[in-house]
CSV table of C-alpha atoms in Angstrom, one decimal:
chain,number,residue,atom,x,y,z
A,115,UNK,CA,85.8,44.5,124.8
A,116,UNK,CA,89.0,44.9,126.9
A,117,UNK,CA,88.5,47.2,129.9
A,118,UNK,CA,91.4,49.7,128.8
A,119,UNK,CA,89.4,50.4,125.7
A,120,UNK,CA,86.1,50.9,127.6
A,121,UNK,CA,88.1,53.3,130.0
A,122,UNK,CA,89.7,55.3,127.3
A,123,UNK,CA,86.2,55.9,125.8
A,124,UNK,CA,84.7,56.8,128.8
A,125,UNK,CA,87.6,59.2,129.6
A,126,UNK,CA,87.3,60.9,126.1
A,127,UNK,CA,83.5,61.2,126.5
A,128,UNK,CA,83.9,62.7,130.1
A,129,UNK,CA,86.6,65.0,128.7
A,130,UNK,CA,84.1,66.4,126.2
A,131,UNK,CA,81.4,66.9,128.8
A,132,UNK,CA,84.0,68.7,131.1
A,133,UNK,CA,85.0,71.0,128.3
A,134,UNK,CA,81.3,71.7,127.4
A,135,UNK,CA,80.4,72.4,131.0
A,136,UNK,CA,83.4,75.0,131.5
A,137,UNK,CA,82.4,76.5,128.2
A,138,UNK,CA,78.9,76.9,129.3
A,139,UNK,CA,79.4,78.3,132.8
A,140,UNK,CA,82.4,80.1,132.7
A,141,UNK,CA,83.0,81.3,128.9
A,142,UNK,CA,79.8,81.9,127.3
A,143,UNK,CA,78.4,83.6,130.4
A,144,UNK,CA,80.4,86.4,129.2
A,145,UNK,CA,79.1,86.2,125.9
A,146,UNK,CA,75.3,86.1,126.6
A,147,UNK,CA,73.2,87.6,123.6
A,148,UNK,CA,70.4,89.6,124.8
A,149,UNK,CA,70.6,87.7,128.2
A,150,UNK,CA,70.6,84.3,126.5
A,151,UNK,CA,73.1,81.6,127.1
A,152,UNK,CA,73.6,78.6,124.5
A,153,UNK,CA,73.3,75.2,125.9
A,154,UNK,CA,76.6,73.5,125.1
A,155,UNK,CA,75.8,70.3,127.3
A,156,UNK,CA,72.5,69.6,125.3
A,157,UNK,CA,74.8,70.0,122.1
A,158,UNK,CA,77.3,67.5,123.4
A,159,UNK,CA,74.7,65.1,124.6
A,160,UNK,CA,72.5,65.3,121.4
A,161,UNK,CA,75.4,64.8,119.0
A,162,UNK,CA,76.9,62.0,120.9
A,163,UNK,CA,73.4,60.5,120.9
A,164,UNK,CA,72.9,60.4,117.3
A,165,UNK,CA,76.6,59.7,116.6
A,166,UNK,CA,77.1,56.8,118.9
A,167,UNK,CA,73.6,55.5,119.5
A,168,UNK,CA,71.1,55.3,122.4
A,169,UNK,CA,73.2,53.8,125.0
A,170,UNK,CA,76.1,56.4,124.6
A,171,UNK,CA,73.7,59.3,124.4
A,172,UNK,CA,72.0,58.2,127.6
A,173,UNK,CA,75.1,57.7,129.4
A,174,UNK,CA,76.6,61.0,128.3
A,175,UNK,CA,73.4,62.7,129.3
A,176,UNK,CA,73.5,61.2,132.8
A,177,UNK,CA,77.0,62.6,133.2
A,178,UNK,CA,75.9,66.1,131.9
A,179,UNK,CA,72.7,65.9,134.0
A,180,UNK,CA,74.6,65.2,137.3
A,181,UNK,CA,76.8,68.0,136.5
A,182,UNK,CA,74.1,70.5,136.3
A,183,UNK,CA,72.5,69.0,139.3
A,184,UNK,CA,75.7,69.5,141.4
A,185,UNK,CA,75.8,73.2,140.6
A,186,UNK,CA,71.9,73.8,140.4
A,187,UNK,CA,70.9,73.8,144.1
A,188,UNK,CA,67.5,72.2,143.2
A,189,UNK,CA,66.2,68.5,143.9
A,190,UNK,CA,69.1,66.3,143.0
A,191,UNK,CA,68.5,64.2,139.9
A,192,UNK,CA,66.1,66.4,137.8
A,193,UNK,CA,68.7,67.5,135.3
A,194,UNK,CA,70.2,64.0,135.3
A,195,UNK,CA,66.7,62.5,134.2
A,196,UNK,CA,66.2,65.2,131.5
A,197,UNK,CA,69.5,64.7,130.0
A,198,UNK,CA,69.2,61.0,129.9
A,199,UNK,CA,66.0,61.3,127.9
A,200,UNK,CA,67.6,63.9,125.6
A,201,UNK,CA,70.5,61.5,124.9
A,202,UNK,CA,68.6,58.5,124.4
A,203,UNK,CA,65.9,60.1,122.2
A,204,UNK,CA,68.5,61.2,120.0
A,205,UNK,CA,70.3,57.9,119.9
A,206,UNK,CA,66.9,56.7,118.2
A,207,UNK,CA,68.1,58.7,115.0
A,208,UNK,CA,71.5,57.1,114.8
A,209,UNK,CA,70.4,55.5,111.4
A,210,UNK,CA,69.8,58.8,109.7
A,211,UNK,CA,73.2,59.9,110.4
A,212,UNK,CA,76.1,59.6,108.2
A,213,UNK,CA,78.5,62.4,108.9
A,214,UNK,CA,78.4,63.9,105.4
A,215,UNK,CA,75.9,66.7,106.2
A,216,UNK,CA,75.7,69.2,108.9
A,217,UNK,CA,72.0,69.8,108.4
A,218,UNK,CA,70.7,66.9,110.5
A,219,UNK,CA,72.9,67.3,113.3
A,220,UNK,CA,71.8,71.0,113.5
A,221,UNK,CA,68.3,70.1,113.2
A,222,UNK,CA,68.7,67.4,116.0
A,223,UNK,CA,70.3,69.8,118.3
A,224,UNK,CA,67.7,72.4,117.6
A,225,UNK,CA,65.0,69.8,118.5
A,226,UNK,CA,66.8,68.5,121.4
A,227,UNK,CA,67.1,71.9,122.9
A,228,UNK,CA,63.4,72.6,122.5
A,229,UNK,CA,62.7,69.3,124.2
A,230,UNK,CA,65.1,70.2,127.0
A,231,UNK,CA,63.5,73.6,127.5
A,232,UNK,CA,60.0,72.0,127.4
A,233,UNK,CA,61.0,69.5,130.0
A,234,UNK,CA,62.7,72.2,132.3
A,235,UNK,CA,59.6,74.1,132.1
A,236,UNK,CA,57.3,71.1,132.9
A,237,UNK,CA,59.3,70.0,135.7
A,238,UNK,CA,60.3,73.2,137.4
A,239,UNK,CA,57.7,76.1,136.2
A,240,UNK,CA,54.4,74.5,135.4
A,241,UNK,CA,53.9,72.9,138.7
A,242,UNK,CA,54.5,76.3,140.3
A,243,UNK,CA,51.5,77.5,138.4
A,244,UNK,CA,53.5,79.5,135.8
A,245,UNK,CA,50.9,79.0,133.3
A,246,UNK,CA,52.1,81.2,130.5
A,247,UNK,CA,53.4,78.4,128.4
A,248,UNK,CA,53.5,80.5,125.2
A,249,UNK,CA,55.5,83.3,126.6
A,250,UNK,CA,58.1,80.8,128.0
A,251,UNK,CA,58.4,79.1,124.8
A,252,UNK,CA,58.8,82.1,122.7
A,253,UNK,CA,61.0,84.1,125.2
A,254,UNK,CA,63.3,81.5,126.7
A,255,UNK,CA,63.1,78.4,124.6
A,256,UNK,CA,63.4,79.7,121.1
A,257,UNK,CA,66.1,82.3,121.7
A,258,UNK,CA,68.2,79.6,123.5
A,259,UNK,CA,67.7,77.2,120.6
A,260,UNK,CA,69.0,79.7,118.1
A,261,UNK,CA,71.9,80.6,119.9
A,262,UNK,CA,72.6,76.8,120.6
A,263,UNK,CA,72.4,76.1,117.1
A,264,UNK,CA,74.9,78.7,116.2
A,265,UNK,CA,77.3,77.3,118.9
A,266,UNK,CA,76.6,73.8,117.4
A,267,UNK,CA,77.9,74.8,114.2
A,268,UNK,CA,81.3,75.4,115.9
A,269,UNK,CA,81.1,72.5,118.0
A,270,UNK,CA,80.1,69.9,115.3
A,271,UNK,CA,83.6,69.4,114.0
A,272,UNK,CA,85.3,68.8,117.4
A,273,UNK,CA,82.4,66.2,118.1
A,274,UNK,CA,82.7,64.7,114.7
A,275,UNK,CA,86.4,64.2,115.5
A,276,UNK,CA,85.7,62.8,118.7
A,277,UNK,CA,83.3,60.3,117.1
A,278,UNK,CA,86.0,59.3,114.6
A,279,UNK,CA,88.4,58.7,117.5
A,280,UNK,CA,85.9,56.6,119.3
A,281,UNK,CA,85.5,54.5,116.0
A,282,UNK,CA,89.1,54.1,115.9
A,283,UNK,CA,89.3,52.8,119.4
A,284,UNK,CA,86.4,50.5,118.4
A,285,UNK,CA,88.4,49.1,115.5
A,286,UNK,CA,91.4,48.7,117.6
A,287,UNK,CA,89.6,46.7,120.4
A,288,UNK,CA,88.2,44.3,117.7
A,289,UNK,CA,91.8,43.8,116.4
A,290,UNK,CA,92.8,43.1,119.8
A,291,UNK,CA,90.3,40.6,120.6
A,292,UNK,CA,90.6,39.0,117.1
B,6,UNK,CA,79.2,45.0,120.7
B,7,UNK,CA,77.5,41.9,119.7
B,8,UNK,CA,80.1,41.4,116.8
B,9,UNK,CA,82.8,41.2,119.2
B,10,UNK,CA,81.2,38.5,121.3
B,11,UNK,CA,81.0,40.6,124.5
B,12,UNK,CA,77.9,40.7,126.8
B,13,UNK,CA,75.3,42.7,125.0
B,14,UNK,CA,73.2,45.1,127.2
B,15,UNK,CA,70.1,46.3,125.3
B,16,UNK,CA,69.9,50.1,125.2
B,17,UNK,CA,66.4,49.9,126.6
B,18,UNK,CA,67.7,48.5,130.0
B,19,UNK,CA,70.2,51.1,130.1
B,20,UNK,CA,67.7,53.7,129.8
B,21,UNK,CA,65.6,52.0,132.3
B,22,UNK,CA,68.3,51.5,134.9
B,23,UNK,CA,69.4,55.1,134.4
B,24,UNK,CA,65.8,56.5,134.8
B,25,UNK,CA,65.3,54.5,137.9
B,26,UNK,CA,68.4,55.6,139.3
B,27,UNK,CA,67.4,59.1,138.8
B,28,UNK,CA,63.9,58.8,140.4
B,29,UNK,CA,65.8,57.1,143.3
B,30,UNK,CA,68.1,60.1,143.4
B,31,UNK,CA,65.2,62.4,143.4
B,32,UNK,CA,63.4,60.6,146.1
B,33,UNK,CA,66.6,60.4,148.2
B,34,UNK,CA,67.3,64.0,147.7
B,35,UNK,CA,63.8,65.0,148.5
B,36,UNK,CA,63.8,63.0,151.8
B,37,UNK,CA,67.4,63.7,153.1
B,38,UNK,CA,68.4,67.0,151.4
B,39,UNK,CA,71.2,64.9,149.5
B,40,UNK,CA,73.0,67.3,147.0
B,41,UNK,CA,75.8,65.5,145.4
B,42,UNK,CA,77.6,63.7,148.3
B,43,UNK,CA,80.8,62.2,147.0
B,44,UNK,CA,80.5,64.0,143.7
B,45,UNK,CA,81.2,67.4,145.5
B,46,UNK,CA,84.6,66.0,146.1
B,47,UNK,CA,84.9,66.1,142.2
B,48,UNK,CA,83.6,69.5,142.2
B,49,UNK,CA,86.0,70.8,144.8
B,50,UNK,CA,89.1,69.4,143.2
B,51,UNK,CA,88.4,69.5,139.5
B,52,UNK,CA,85.7,71.8,138.5
B,53,UNK,CA,85.9,74.8,141.0
B,54,UNK,CA,89.9,75.3,140.5
B,55,UNK,CA,89.4,75.1,136.7
B,56,UNK,CA,86.3,77.3,136.8
B,57,UNK,CA,88.1,80.0,138.9
B,58,UNK,CA,90.9,80.0,136.1
B,59,UNK,CA,88.3,80.2,133.5
B,60,UNK,CA,86.5,82.8,135.1
B,61,UNK,CA,89.7,84.8,135.3
B,62,UNK,CA,90.3,84.2,131.7
B,63,UNK,CA,86.9,85.2,130.9
B,64,UNK,CA,87.0,88.5,133.1
B,65,UNK,CA,90.4,89.3,131.3
B,66,UNK,CA,88.8,88.9,127.8
B,67,UNK,CA,85.8,91.1,128.8
B,68,UNK,CA,88.2,93.7,130.4
B,69,UNK,CA,90.5,93.6,127.1
B,70,UNK,CA,87.4,94.1,125.1
B,71,UNK,CA,86.3,97.1,127.1
B,72,UNK,CA,89.9,98.7,127.0
B,73,UNK,CA,90.0,98.2,123.2
B,74,UNK,CA,88.3,101.5,122.7
B,75,UNK,CA,89.9,104.2,120.5
B,76,UNK,CA,91.5,107.1,121.8
B,77,UNK,CA,88.8,109.4,120.2
B,78,UNK,CA,86.2,107.8,122.0
B,79,UNK,CA,88.2,108.3,125.3
B,80,UNK,CA,89.0,111.9,124.5
B,81,UNK,CA,85.1,112.6,123.8
B,82,UNK,CA,84.3,110.6,127.1
B,83,UNK,CA,87.2,112.8,128.8
B,84,UNK,CA,85.6,115.9,127.8
B,85,UNK,CA,82.0,115.0,129.1
B,86,UNK,CA,83.2,113.6,132.3
B,87,UNK,CA,85.0,116.9,132.9
B,88,UNK,CA,81.9,118.9,132.5
B,89,UNK,CA,80.0,116.5,134.7
B,90,UNK,CA,82.6,116.9,137.3
B,91,UNK,CA,82.2,120.7,137.3
B,92,UNK,CA,78.4,120.2,137.6
B,93,UNK,CA,78.6,117.7,140.4
B,94,UNK,CA,81.1,119.8,142.2
B,95,UNK,CA,78.5,122.4,142.4
B,96,UNK,CA,75.9,120.0,143.5
B,97,UNK,CA,78.3,118.7,146.2
B,98,UNK,CA,78.5,121.9,148.0
B,99,UNK,CA,74.9,122.3,148.3
B,100,UNK,CA,74.5,118.8,149.3
B,101,UNK,CA,77.2,119.2,152.0
B,102,UNK,CA,75.0,121.8,153.7
B,103,UNK,CA,72.0,119.4,153.6
B,104,UNK,CA,74.0,116.6,155.1
B,105,UNK,CA,73.9,117.7,158.7
B,106,UNK,CA,70.1,118.1,158.5
B,107,UNK,CA,69.9,114.5,157.0
B,108,UNK,CA,72.0,113.0,159.8
B,109,UNK,CA,69.5,114.4,162.3
B,110,UNK,CA,66.6,113.1,160.4
B,111,UNK,CA,68.3,109.7,159.9
B,112,UNK,CA,68.6,109.5,163.7
B,113,UNK,CA,65.1,110.2,164.0
B,114,UNK,CA,63.9,107.8,161.3
B,115,UNK,CA,66.4,104.9,162.6
B,116,UNK,CA,67.5,104.4,159.0
B,117,UNK,CA,71.0,103.6,159.7
B,118,UNK,CA,72.5,100.8,157.7
B,119,UNK,CA,72.0,97.8,159.8
B,120,UNK,CA,74.3,95.6,158.0
B,121,UNK,CA,77.4,97.5,158.3
B,122,UNK,CA,77.8,95.6,161.5
B,123,UNK,CA,77.6,92.2,160.1
B,124,UNK,CA,80.7,90.2,159.8
B,125,UNK,CA,81.0,89.4,155.9
B,126,UNK,CA,83.5,87.5,153.8
B,127,UNK,CA,84.0,88.7,150.2
B,128,UNK,CA,83.7,86.0,147.2
B,129,UNK,CA,84.2,86.0,143.5
B,130,UNK,CA,81.4,84.9,141.3
B,131,UNK,CA,83.2,82.1,139.4
B,132,UNK,CA,80.3,80.7,137.3
B,133,UNK,CA,76.8,81.3,136.3
B,134,UNK,CA,74.0,78.6,136.2
B,135,UNK,CA,74.0,76.5,133.2
B,136,UNK,CA,70.5,77.3,132.0
B,137,UNK,CA,68.5,80.3,131.1
B,138,UNK,CA,65.8,79.2,133.4
B,139,UNK,CA,67.4,79.8,136.9
B,140,UNK,CA,69.5,82.5,138.2
B,141,UNK,CA,72.0,80.7,140.4
B,142,UNK,CA,75.6,81.4,140.5
B,143,UNK,CA,78.8,79.6,142.1
B,144,UNK,CA,81.1,81.7,144.3
B,145,UNK,CA,84.7,80.8,145.3
B,146,UNK,CA,84.3,80.2,149.0
B,147,UNK,CA,83.0,77.1,150.6
B,148,UNK,CA,82.7,75.4,154.1
B,149,UNK,CA,86.4,75.9,154.6
B,150,UNK,CA,85.9,79.6,154.6
B,151,UNK,CA,83.0,79.2,157.1
B,152,UNK,CA,80.2,79.4,154.6
B,153,UNK,CA,76.9,77.7,155.5
B,154,UNK,CA,73.7,76.8,153.7
B,155,UNK,CA,71.1,79.8,154.2
B,156,UNK,CA,73.6,82.5,154.8
B,157,UNK,CA,72.7,85.8,152.8
B,158,UNK,CA,74.5,87.3,150.3
B,159,UNK,CA,74.8,90.8,149.3
B,160,UNK,CA,76.5,93.1,147.0
B,161,UNK,CA,77.1,96.8,147.4
B,162,UNK,CA,74.1,98.0,149.1
B,163,UNK,CA,71.6,95.5,148.5
B,164,UNK,CA,70.4,91.8,149.0
B,165,UNK,CA,71.6,89.4,146.1
B,166,UNK,CA,70.5,85.9,147.5
B,167,UNK,CA,71.0,83.1,149.8
B,168,UNK,CA,73.3,80.2,149.8
B,169,UNK,CA,71.7,77.0,148.7
B,170,UNK,CA,74.5,74.4,148.5
B,171,UNK,CA,78.1,74.5,150.0
B,172,UNK,CA,81.2,72.5,149.0
B,173,UNK,CA,84.3,72.7,150.7
B,174,UNK,CA,85.7,75.4,148.2
B,175,UNK,CA,82.6,76.5,146.5
B,176,UNK,CA,78.9,77.3,147.3
B,177,UNK,CA,76.0,78.0,145.2
B,178,UNK,CA,73.9,81.0,145.5
B,179,UNK,CA,70.3,81.5,144.4
B,180,UNK,CA,69.6,85.1,143.6
B,181,UNK,CA,66.4,86.8,144.6
B,182,UNK,CA,65.5,87.3,141.0
B,183,UNK,CA,65.3,83.5,140.4
B,184,UNK,CA,61.8,82.4,139.7
B,185,UNK,CA,61.8,80.1,142.6
B,186,UNK,CA,63.0,82.5,145.1
B,187,UNK,CA,60.5,84.1,147.7
B,188,UNK,CA,61.8,86.4,150.3
B,189,UNK,CA,59.6,87.9,153.2
B,190,UNK,CA,60.0,91.6,153.2
B,191,UNK,CA,58.6,94.8,154.5
B,192,UNK,CA,58.0,98.3,153.3
B,193,UNK,CA,60.6,100.4,155.4
B,194,UNK,CA,58.3,103.4,155.8
B,195,UNK,CA,55.2,101.6,157.0
B,196,UNK,CA,56.5,98.4,158.1
B,197,UNK,CA,53.9,96.6,156.1
B,198,UNK,CA,54.9,93.0,155.3
B,199,UNK,CA,54.9,91.3,151.9
B,200,UNK,CA,56.5,88.5,149.9
B,201,UNK,CA,59.0,89.3,147.3
B,202,UNK,CA,59.1,86.5,144.7
B,203,UNK,CA,61.5,86.5,141.6
B,204,UNK,CA,59.7,86.1,138.2
B,205,UNK,CA,61.5,85.0,135.1
B,206,UNK,CA,58.9,86.7,132.9
B,207,UNK,CA,58.8,90.0,134.8
B,208,UNK,CA,62.6,90.0,135.0
B,209,UNK,CA,63.1,89.5,131.3
B,210,UNK,CA,60.4,92.0,130.4
B,211,UNK,CA,61.3,94.8,132.7
B,212,UNK,CA,64.1,93.9,134.9
B,213,UNK,CA,62.0,93.8,138.0
B,214,UNK,CA,60.9,91.4,140.6
B,215,UNK,CA,57.2,90.9,142.0
B,216,UNK,CA,55.8,91.4,145.3
B,217,UNK,CA,52.5,90.3,146.6
B,218,UNK,CA,50.4,90.0,149.7
B,219,UNK,CA,51.2,93.5,150.9
B,220,UNK,CA,48.7,94.5,153.7
B,221,UNK,CA,48.4,98.2,153.3
B,222,UNK,CA,45.2,99.1,154.8
B,223,UNK,CA,45.9,102.9,155.0
B,224,UNK,CA,47.0,103.2,151.3
B,225,UNK,CA,50.4,104.7,152.4
B,226,UNK,CA,52.8,102.5,150.2
B,227,UNK,CA,53.6,104.3,147.1
B,228,UNK,CA,56.2,104.2,144.2
B,229,UNK,CA,59.8,104.8,145.4
B,230,UNK,CA,59.3,103.2,148.9
B,231,UNK,CA,62.1,101.0,150.0
B,232,UNK,CA,61.6,97.4,150.4
B,233,UNK,CA,63.8,95.6,153.1
B,234,UNK,CA,63.9,92.0,154.3
B,235,UNK,CA,61.4,91.6,157.3
B,236,UNK,CA,62.1,90.8,160.8
B,237,UNK,CA,59.6,87.9,160.7
B,238,UNK,CA,61.7,86.3,157.9
B,239,UNK,CA,63.0,82.7,158.6
B,240,UNK,CA,66.1,82.8,156.5
B,241,UNK,CA,67.0,86.4,155.8
B,242,UNK,CA,68.4,88.7,158.3
B,243,UNK,CA,66.4,92.0,159.0
B,244,UNK,CA,66.8,95.0,157.1
B,245,UNK,CA,68.9,94.1,154.0
B,246,UNK,CA,67.7,96.5,151.1
B,247,UNK,CA,66.0,94.6,148.3
B,248,UNK,CA,65.0,97.5,146.1
B,249,UNK,CA,62.5,100.3,145.5
B,250,UNK,CA,58.9,99.8,144.7
B,251,UNK,CA,58.0,100.8,141.2
B,252,UNK,CA,54.4,100.2,141.0
B,253,UNK,CA,51.5,99.0,143.2
B,254,UNK,CA,48.0,97.7,142.5
B,255,UNK,CA,45.2,95.9,144.2
B,256,UNK,CA,45.3,92.1,144.3
B,257,UNK,CA,42.2,90.4,143.0
B,258,UNK,CA,39.8,89.3,145.5
B,259,UNK,CA,41.9,89.8,148.5
B,260,UNK,CA,42.3,93.2,150.4
B,261,UNK,CA,45.9,93.0,149.6
B,262,UNK,CA,48.1,94.6,147.3
B,263,UNK,CA,50.8,93.4,144.7
B,264,UNK,CA,53.4,95.0,142.4
B,265,UNK,CA,56.9,95.2,141.2
B,266,UNK,CA,60.3,96.0,142.7
B,267,UNK,CA,63.4,97.4,141.0
B,268,UNK,CA,66.4,95.7,142.8
B,269,UNK,CA,69.3,97.6,143.8
B,270,UNK,CA,71.7,95.0,142.8
B,271,UNK,CA,72.8,94.8,138.9
B,272,UNK,CA,72.6,91.1,138.6
B,273,UNK,CA,73.8,91.2,135.1
B,274,UNK,CA,77.1,92.4,136.0
B,275,UNK,CA,77.9,90.6,139.3
B,276,UNK,CA,81.4,89.5,139.9
B,277,UNK,CA,82.0,90.1,143.6
B,278,UNK,CA,79.5,89.5,146.5
B,279,UNK,CA,79.9,89.6,150.3
B,280,UNK,CA,78.5,86.5,152.5
B,281,UNK,CA,77.2,87.6,155.6
B,282,UNK,CA,78.7,85.0,158.2
B,283,UNK,CA,75.6,85.0,160.4
B,284,UNK,CA,72.5,82.9,160.2
B,285,UNK,CA,69.1,84.2,161.0
B,286,UNK,CA,68.2,81.3,163.0
B,287,UNK,CA,70.8,78.8,164.4
B,288,UNK,CA,69.9,75.3,163.2
B,289,UNK,CA,68.4,74.0,166.4
B,290,UNK,CA,66.2,77.0,167.0
B,291,UNK,CA,64.9,76.6,163.6
B,292,UNK,CA,63.9,72.9,164.0
B,293,UNK,CA,62.1,73.9,167.1
B,294,UNK,CA,60.2,76.6,165.4
B,295,UNK,CA,59.3,74.4,162.4
B,296,UNK,CA,57.6,72.1,164.9
B,297,UNK,CA,54.8,74.2,166.2
B,298,UNK,CA,54.8,77.1,163.6
B,299,UNK,CA,51.3,78.1,162.4
B,300,UNK,CA,50.8,78.7,158.8
B,301,UNK,CA,51.6,82.4,158.3
B,302,UNK,CA,52.9,84.4,155.2
B,303,UNK,CA,56.2,83.7,155.9
B,304,UNK,CA,55.7,80.0,155.5
B,305,UNK,CA,55.6,80.7,151.7
B,306,UNK,CA,59.2,81.8,151.9
B,307,UNK,CA,61.9,79.7,150.3
B,308,UNK,CA,65.2,79.5,151.9
B,309,UNK,CA,68.3,77.7,150.8
B,310,UNK,CA,67.0,74.2,151.5
B,311,UNK,CA,65.2,72.0,149.1
B,312,UNK,CA,61.6,72.7,148.2
């Protein structure tokens, strides 16, 4: 594939990540429901994962994770790892996705957010002997998951368009190389 | 990509490579305190200006929502406020009489607000942490404005947190209600030391933070006592108000006490903060101390650095 196509694809994905990050940190922070914020970056990573496959998911996750690391002040690389795994795991379900039904994407986003929550808990809380897993699951993970799914409904169509755009670029590059 | 005849990299390798890279980053960051390096430049010139803008827009929307109240509501509120003013004016006169007395007592008690003399710089909160697990936020001042890691951050009358990361035009602050935060504190009236540690569970249940390891042999500490940062703290300047003790109980096994504190700062609606441009220990001094320091309670304290 020609470099220009790769670059344009990467730029498009990065744009989605940027917008997601801004939405999460600067916009939704004013619309927190009962102190809970939706996780836009997990939504973007998860959707890109099952729309485009394992590789795209992992790479997009890596970008999202680095961003979170940059503004988190904890060990650098924790979020990158979590997001890479989330993106890759979503990529495994690419075969189930046809783009005609919003139920699967929402389920995937919900699951991804729970997995994300579990990994954050495991890496940053459990090791500091915060043992009350049930409490954290019910009071942090689940509310976040519900709000994230609500936001994912809004985000699905832009992400669907993005996927279409990436497919178009792929097709054009095939024609170009043929 | 195989259809197109380009080189095909299996997804599994990509995953493996990325994970190895992440693990390397983790070790590197643990060993050297690396926190972004060149990526910080991107943050400075791309993210922070945009976040600043976004925060402005967000604030404006929030303000607009608040302004969008009906006239009727305002009239009712005005009425009740007028009544309140009358009431308060009455109280004011009696308080003015007491003020002289209070000043005398204050002098005796040495309760003067220590931090009025610190040099501070004001900053706006431009973004919140991207997760529900942590309580960090980004402010719009960075190393260019003289901000350094471990500088204390206050708002109004109380301690907000500590700077954990600094870029050229931004800084990340970890608030004292964050689950990973630990502050060495003391009870103002009895000068007993304790550790104040944020706790996500306590915070979401009752908007309070925990304190523990309080040595109070004479049983004098009670509800309503003020907790301030202690003089033995490594990272926090002495005498910054943290909050008021709301309950005290015995710690299991040890002859110590624990309980919870109501912080004085409203962490939910934080938009402007003050950064104190003074470090508790200048860097060299700190290194020397760490060399031969005995393990005391304050070694539990978490400052701005990596843990």
